[in-house]
Amino acid sequence: MKVTIIDYGAGNIKSIQFAFNRLGVEAILTNNSEEIKSADRVIFPGVGEASSAMNMLKKSKLNLLIPELKQPVLGICLGMQLLCNFTEEGNTQGLGIFDVSVKRFSDALKVPQMGWNSITDLKSPLFKNSNEQDYMYLVHSYFAEVCNQTIAKTNYGLTYSSALQNKNFYGVQFHPEKSSTAGEQILRNFIEL
């Protein structure tokens, strides 16, 4: 099993790598197109600001490669948001894999949402052996709206998509690598898809 973590300068990718190591899987950090294309599974992480992250993807032409991938791909946090059509953060066009927009939480809420929150309405093999109301770790100011590609929801002032799926592309707003055994189960499921 070859797992590749896309390294494009936007994210704490070491914690993801360590999470796979705990599962007995070596995950390779790379921005090399051939390495990414030949992987069995691809992780698309992201932490930071959307327009800067998208510019980094464009510089390495990864914005053209990612939508063409045929193997299972998991976008995490900002990675998931960049797989959407558009994000209000920096008025950024996304990769258009998930047919949904990303919006900013209302200023009436404490933003960013930071800490543990539950996931519900689980609808994918990505959540095999997961439980409704499992708690995941989140840090974000923007959210993907609920749509027909939603496979898990979370409530924070409103209900939003905490996970999305379109064919071989999966996205999670939460950080499975920081979400204890519940998050580890999701990474295990991703490997086994």
PDB file of C-alpha atoms in Angstrom:
ATOM      1  CA  MET A   1       0.000   0.000   0.000  1.00  0.00           C
ATOM      2  CA  LYS A   2       1.572   3.261  -1.165  1.00  0.00           C
ATOM      3  CA  VAL A   3       0.085   6.316   0.552  1.00  0.00           C
ATOM      4  CA  THR A   4       1.195   9.727  -0.655  1.00  0.00           C
ATOM      5  CA  ILE A   5       0.641  12.998   1.202  1.00  0.00           C
ATOM      6  CA  ILE A   6       0.693  15.959  -1.160  1.00  0.00           C
ATOM      7  CA  ASP A   7       3.349  18.372   0.101  1.00  0.00           C
ATOM      8  CA  TYR A   8       2.641  21.814  -1.352  1.00  0.00           C
ATOM      9  CA  GLY A   9       3.622  24.004   1.591  1.00  0.00           C
ATOM     10  CA  ALA A  10       0.189  24.346   3.230  1.00  0.00           C
ATOM     11  CA  GLY A  11      -0.272  22.170   6.234  1.00  0.00           C
ATOM     12  CA  ASN A  12       1.012  20.316   9.223  1.00  0.00           C
ATOM     13  CA  ILE A  13       1.687  17.189   7.227  1.00  0.00           C
ATOM     14  CA  LYS A  14       3.964  15.540   9.780  1.00  0.00           C
ATOM     15  CA  SER A  15       1.026  14.796  12.121  1.00  0.00           C
ATOM     16  CA  ILE A  16      -0.760  13.035   9.239  1.00  0.00           C
ATOM     17  CA  GLN A  17       2.375  11.058   8.443  1.00  0.00           C
ATOM     18  CA  PHE A  18       2.699  10.001  12.098  1.00  0.00           C
ATOM     19  CA  ALA A  19      -0.970   8.928  12.175  1.00  0.00           C
ATOM     20  CA  PHE A  20      -0.396   6.566   9.243  1.00  0.00           C
ATOM     21  CA  ASN A  21       2.801   5.278  10.878  1.00  0.00           C
ATOM     22  CA  ARG A  22       0.694   4.311  13.909  1.00  0.00           C
ATOM     23  CA  LEU A  23      -1.456   2.243  11.519  1.00  0.00           C
ATOM     24  CA  GLY A  24       1.661   0.506  10.185  1.00  0.00           C
ATOM     25  CA  VAL A  25       1.566   2.383   6.859  1.00  0.00           C
ATOM     26  CA  GLU A  26       4.441   4.457   5.549  1.00  0.00           C
ATOM     27  CA  ALA A  27       3.089   7.665   4.021  1.00  0.00           C
ATOM     28  CA  ILE A  28       5.396   9.516   1.633  1.00  0.00           C
ATOM     29  CA  LEU A  29       5.477  13.323   1.542  1.00  0.00           C
ATOM     30  CA  THR A  30       5.886  14.590  -2.020  1.00  0.00           C
ATOM     31  CA  ASN A  31       4.880  17.141  -4.626  1.00  0.00           C
ATOM     32  CA  ASN A  32       6.190  14.937  -7.456  1.00  0.00           C
ATOM     33  CA  SER A  33       3.424  14.300  -9.999  1.00  0.00           C
ATOM     34  CA  GLU A  34       4.583  10.788 -10.875  1.00  0.00           C
ATOM     35  CA  GLU A  35       4.790   9.746  -7.203  1.00  0.00           C
ATOM     36  CA  ILE A  36       1.298  11.103  -6.606  1.00  0.00           C
ATOM     37  CA  LYS A  37      -0.179   9.440  -9.725  1.00  0.00           C
ATOM     38  CA  SER A  38       1.326   6.059  -8.833  1.00  0.00           C
ATOM     39  CA  ALA A  39       0.096   6.055  -5.212  1.00  0.00           C
ATOM     40  CA  ASP A  40      -2.645   3.679  -4.040  1.00  0.00           C
ATOM     41  CA  ARG A  41      -4.101   6.400  -1.801  1.00  0.00           C
ATOM     42  CA  VAL A  42      -3.555  10.178  -1.809  1.00  0.00           C
ATOM     43  CA  ILE A  43      -3.957  12.594   1.101  1.00  0.00           C
ATOM     44  CA  PHE A  44      -4.578  16.251   0.227  1.00  0.00           C
ATOM     45  CA  PRO A  45      -3.969  18.191   3.465  1.00  0.00           C
ATOM     46  CA  GLY A  46      -4.238  21.885   4.098  1.00  0.00           C
ATOM     47  CA  VAL A  47      -3.879  24.398   6.878  1.00  0.00           C
ATOM     48  CA  GLY A  48      -3.800  28.133   6.368  1.00  0.00           C
ATOM     49  CA  GLU A  49      -5.482  30.579   4.011  1.00  0.00           C
ATOM     50  CA  ALA A  50      -7.286  29.360   0.875  1.00  0.00           C
ATOM     51  CA  SER A  51      -6.015  31.798  -1.778  1.00  0.00           C
ATOM     52  CA  SER A  52      -2.370  31.362  -0.695  1.00  0.00           C
ATOM     53  CA  ALA A  53      -2.766  27.571  -0.690  1.00  0.00           C
ATOM     54  CA  MET A  54      -4.358  27.611  -4.155  1.00  0.00           C
ATOM     55  CA  ASN A  55      -1.507  29.776  -5.460  1.00  0.00           C
ATOM     56  CA  MET A  56       0.992  27.217  -4.128  1.00  0.00           C
ATOM     57  CA  LEU A  57      -0.934  24.434  -5.892  1.00  0.00           C
ATOM     58  CA  LYS A  58      -0.892  26.397  -9.151  1.00  0.00           C
ATOM     59  CA  LYS A  59       2.861  27.074  -8.955  1.00  0.00           C
ATOM     60  CA  SER A  60       3.515  23.339  -8.886  1.00  0.00           C
ATOM     61  CA  LYS A  61       0.658  22.585 -11.351  1.00  0.00           C
ATOM     62  CA  LEU A  62      -0.912  20.287  -8.748  1.00  0.00           C
ATOM     63  CA  ASN A  63      -4.228  22.092  -9.369  1.00  0.00           C
ATOM     64  CA  LEU A  64      -4.266  20.339 -12.764  1.00  0.00           C
ATOM     65  CA  LEU A  65      -3.131  16.950 -11.457  1.00  0.00           C
ATOM     66  CA  ILE A  66      -5.444  16.497  -8.453  1.00  0.00           C
ATOM     67  CA  PRO A  67      -8.777  16.493 -10.368  1.00  0.00           C
ATOM     68  CA  GLU A  68      -7.386  13.807 -12.725  1.00  0.00           C
ATOM     69  CA  LEU A  69      -6.527  11.316  -9.962  1.00  0.00           C
ATOM     70  CA  LYS A  70      -8.352   7.977 -10.177  1.00  0.00           C
ATOM     71  CA  GLN A  71      -7.372   6.410  -6.831  1.00  0.00           C
ATOM     72  CA  PRO A  72      -9.072   7.322  -3.527  1.00  0.00           C
ATOM     73  CA  VAL A  73      -8.139  10.875  -2.483  1.00  0.00           C
ATOM     74  CA  LEU A  74      -8.811  12.315   0.992  1.00  0.00           C
ATOM     75  CA  GLY A  75      -8.874  16.089   1.446  1.00  0.00           C
ATOM     76  CA  ILE A  76      -8.393  17.171   5.051  1.00  0.00           C
ATOM     77  CA  CYS A  77      -9.537  20.560   6.440  1.00  0.00           C
ATOM     78  CA  LEU A  78      -8.455  23.235   3.931  1.00  0.00           C
ATOM     79  CA  GLY A  79      -7.714  20.391   1.510  1.00  0.00           C
ATOM     80  CA  MET A  80     -11.417  19.509   1.537  1.00  0.00           C
ATOM     81  CA  GLN A  81     -12.402  23.164   1.076  1.00  0.00           C
ATOM     82  CA  LEU A  82     -10.084  23.538  -1.931  1.00  0.00           C
ATOM     83  CA  LEU A  83     -11.805  20.540  -3.552  1.00  0.00           C
ATOM     84  CA  CYS A  84     -15.068  22.564  -3.522  1.00  0.00           C
ATOM     85  CA  ASN A  85     -16.245  24.972  -6.243  1.00  0.00           C
ATOM     86  CA  PHE A  86     -15.475  28.201  -4.407  1.00  0.00           C
ATOM     87  CA  THR A  87     -14.546  29.526  -0.986  1.00  0.00           C
ATOM     88  CA  GLU A  88     -15.317  32.961   0.399  1.00  0.00           C
ATOM     89  CA  GLU A  89     -11.856  32.924   1.982  1.00  0.00           C
ATOM     90  CA  GLY A  90      -9.901  35.172  -0.359  1.00  0.00           C
ATOM     91  CA  ASN A  91     -12.703  34.753  -2.952  1.00  0.00           C
ATOM     92  CA  THR A  92     -10.918  31.641  -4.163  1.00  0.00           C
ATOM     93  CA  GLN A  93     -11.997  29.367  -7.010  1.00  0.00           C
ATOM     94  CA  GLY A  94     -11.591  25.776  -5.902  1.00  0.00           C
ATOM     95  CA  LEU A  95     -10.913  22.634  -7.903  1.00  0.00           C
ATOM     96  CA  GLY A  96     -14.634  21.999  -8.445  1.00  0.00           C
ATOM     97  CA  ILE A  97     -14.713  18.351  -7.414  1.00  0.00           C
ATOM     98  CA  PHE A  98     -17.366  18.907  -4.761  1.00  0.00           C
ATOM     99  CA  ASP A  99     -20.303  20.882  -6.132  1.00  0.00           C
ATOM    100  CA  VAL A 100     -20.652  23.170  -3.130  1.00  0.00           C
ATOM    101  CA  SER A 101     -19.431  26.535  -1.890  1.00  0.00           C
ATOM    102  CA  VAL A 102     -17.499  27.256   1.289  1.00  0.00           C
ATOM    103  CA  LYS A 103     -18.760  30.142   3.435  1.00  0.00           C
ATOM    104  CA  ARG A 104     -17.551  31.951   6.538  1.00  0.00           C
ATOM    105  CA  PHE A 105     -19.219  31.279   9.869  1.00  0.00           C
ATOM    106  CA  SER A 106     -21.320  34.137  11.208  1.00  0.00           C
ATOM    107  CA  ASP A 107     -19.582  36.641  13.476  1.00  0.00           C
ATOM    108  CA  ALA A 108     -22.314  35.806  16.012  1.00  0.00           C
ATOM    109  CA  LEU A 109     -20.334  32.593  16.666  1.00  0.00           C
ATOM    110  CA  LYS A 110     -16.914  32.213  18.198  1.00  0.00           C
ATOM    111  CA  VAL A 111     -14.712  31.933  15.109  1.00  0.00           C
ATOM    112  CA  PRO A 112     -12.726  29.873  14.441  1.00  0.00           C
ATOM    113  CA  GLN A 113     -14.566  26.811  15.691  1.00  0.00           C
ATOM    114  CA  MET A 114     -11.766  25.185  17.639  1.00  0.00           C
ATOM    115  CA  GLY A 115     -12.030  21.930  19.537  1.00  0.00           C
ATOM    116  CA  TRP A 116     -14.167  18.821  19.594  1.00  0.00           C
ATOM    117  CA  ASN A 117     -17.543  18.452  17.912  1.00  0.00           C
ATOM    118  CA  SER A 118     -19.641  15.482  16.855  1.00  0.00           C
ATOM    119  CA  ILE A 119     -20.288  14.092  13.386  1.00  0.00           C
ATOM    120  CA  THR A 120     -23.733  12.774  12.430  1.00  0.00           C
ATOM    121  CA  ASP A 121     -25.697  11.362   9.503  1.00  0.00           C
ATOM    122  CA  LEU A 122     -22.767   9.171   8.411  1.00  0.00           C
ATOM    123  CA  LYS A 123     -23.288   7.865   4.850  1.00  0.00           C
ATOM    124  CA  SER A 124     -20.145   6.283   3.431  1.00  0.00           C
ATOM    125  CA  PRO A 125     -17.769   3.320   3.787  1.00  0.00           C
ATOM    126  CA  LEU A 126     -15.345   5.983   5.039  1.00  0.00           C
ATOM    127  CA  PHE A 127     -17.298   5.756   8.317  1.00  0.00           C
ATOM    128  CA  LYS A 128     -17.418   1.955   8.631  1.00  0.00           C
ATOM    129  CA  ASN A 129     -17.235   1.032  12.349  1.00  0.00           C
ATOM    130  CA  SER A 130     -17.667   4.708  13.257  1.00  0.00           C
ATOM    131  CA  ASN A 131     -20.487   5.829  15.503  1.00  0.00           C
ATOM    132  CA  GLU A 132     -23.065   8.554  15.094  1.00  0.00           C
ATOM    133  CA  GLN A 133     -22.017  11.393  17.412  1.00  0.00           C
ATOM    134  CA  ASP A 134     -18.297  10.434  17.381  1.00  0.00           C
ATOM    135  CA  TYR A 135     -16.257  13.468  18.348  1.00  0.00           C
ATOM    136  CA  MET A 136     -13.670  14.889  15.951  1.00  0.00           C
ATOM    137  CA  TYR A 137     -11.157  17.696  16.339  1.00  0.00           C
ATOM    138  CA  LEU A 138     -11.843  20.818  14.243  1.00  0.00           C
ATOM    139  CA  VAL A 139     -10.177  24.189  13.702  1.00  0.00           C
ATOM    140  CA  HIS A 140     -11.841  26.293  10.999  1.00  0.00           C
ATOM    141  CA  SER A 141     -13.566  29.592  10.219  1.00  0.00           C
ATOM    142  CA  TYR A 142     -15.189  28.477   6.956  1.00  0.00           C
ATOM    143  CA  PHE A 143     -17.575  25.595   6.234  1.00  0.00           C
ATOM    144  CA  ALA A 144     -18.970  23.692   3.265  1.00  0.00           C
ATOM    145  CA  GLU A 145     -22.724  23.898   2.990  1.00  0.00           C
ATOM    146  CA  VAL A 146     -24.847  20.746   3.125  1.00  0.00           C
ATOM    147  CA  CYS A 147     -25.346  19.335  -0.376  1.00  0.00           C
ATOM    148  CA  ASN A 148     -26.088  16.063  -2.157  1.00  0.00           C
ATOM    149  CA  GLN A 149     -22.421  15.041  -1.740  1.00  0.00           C
ATOM    150  CA  THR A 150     -22.540  15.407   2.059  1.00  0.00           C
ATOM    151  CA  ILE A 151     -21.595  12.161   3.858  1.00  0.00           C
ATOM    152  CA  ALA A 152     -21.385  13.558   7.410  1.00  0.00           C
ATOM    153  CA  LYS A 153     -22.715  16.648   9.167  1.00  0.00           C
ATOM    154  CA  THR A 154     -21.735  18.748  12.148  1.00  0.00           C
ATOM    155  CA  ASN A 155     -23.632  21.521  13.894  1.00  0.00           C
ATOM    156  CA  TYR A 156     -21.978  24.784  14.935  1.00  0.00           C
ATOM    157  CA  GLY A 157     -24.625  27.488  14.890  1.00  0.00           C
ATOM    158  CA  LEU A 158     -25.903  25.779  11.738  1.00  0.00           C
ATOM    159  CA  THR A 159     -25.576  22.345  10.185  1.00  0.00           C
ATOM    160  CA  TYR A 160     -22.742  22.013   7.668  1.00  0.00           C
ATOM    161  CA  SER A 161     -20.888  19.294   5.765  1.00  0.00           C
ATOM    162  CA  SER A 162     -18.140  17.825   7.912  1.00  0.00           C
ATOM    163  CA  ALA A 163     -17.451  15.264   5.167  1.00  0.00           C
ATOM    164  CA  LEU A 164     -18.081  15.084   1.417  1.00  0.00           C
ATOM    165  CA  GLN A 165     -17.709  12.453  -1.288  1.00  0.00           C
ATOM    166  CA  ASN A 166     -17.767  12.530  -5.075  1.00  0.00           C
ATOM    167  CA  LYS A 167     -16.716   9.224  -6.664  1.00  0.00           C
ATOM    168  CA  ASN A 168     -13.101   8.534  -5.552  1.00  0.00           C
ATOM    169  CA  PHE A 169     -12.754  11.915  -3.819  1.00  0.00           C
ATOM    170  CA  TYR A 170     -13.458  12.223  -0.081  1.00  0.00           C
ATOM    171  CA  GLY A 171     -13.119  15.285   2.105  1.00  0.00           C
ATOM    172  CA  VAL A 172     -13.266  15.795   5.854  1.00  0.00           C
ATOM    173  CA  GLN A 173     -13.382  19.172   7.581  1.00  0.00           C
ATOM    174  CA  PHE A 174     -12.073  17.686  10.823  1.00  0.00           C
ATOM    175  CA  HIS A 175      -8.553  16.433  11.492  1.00  0.00           C
ATOM    176  CA  PRO A 176      -8.715  12.620  11.720  1.00  0.00           C
ATOM    177  CA  GLU A 177      -5.009  12.548  12.578  1.00  0.00           C
ATOM    178  CA  LYS A 178      -5.781  14.543  15.754  1.00  0.00           C
ATOM    179  CA  SER A 179      -9.102  12.860  16.613  1.00  0.00           C
ATOM    180  CA  SER A 180      -7.953   9.924  18.751  1.00  0.00           C
ATOM    181  CA  THR A 181      -9.262   6.427  18.017  1.00  0.00           C
ATOM    182  CA  ALA A 182     -12.360   7.697  16.153  1.00  0.00           C
ATOM    183  CA  GLY A 183     -10.161   9.589  13.691  1.00  0.00           C
ATOM    184  CA  GLU A 184      -7.749   6.680  13.413  1.00  0.00           C
ATOM    185  CA  GLN A 185     -10.681   4.449  12.386  1.00  0.00           C
ATOM    186  CA  ILE A 186     -11.505   6.830   9.520  1.00  0.00           C
ATOM    187  CA  LEU A 187      -7.894   6.756   8.267  1.00  0.00           C
ATOM    188  CA  ARG A 188      -7.959   2.956   8.502  1.00  0.00           C
ATOM    189  CA  ASN A 189     -11.213   2.890   6.514  1.00  0.00           C
ATOM    190  CA  PHE A 190      -9.684   5.166   3.879  1.00  0.00           C
ATOM    191  CA  ILE A 191      -6.780   2.753   3.419  1.00  0.00           C
ATOM    192  CA  GLU A 192      -9.231  -0.137   3.069  1.00  0.00           C
ATOM    193  CA  LEU A 193     -11.557   1.522   0.512  1.00  0.00           C
TER     194      LEU A 193
END
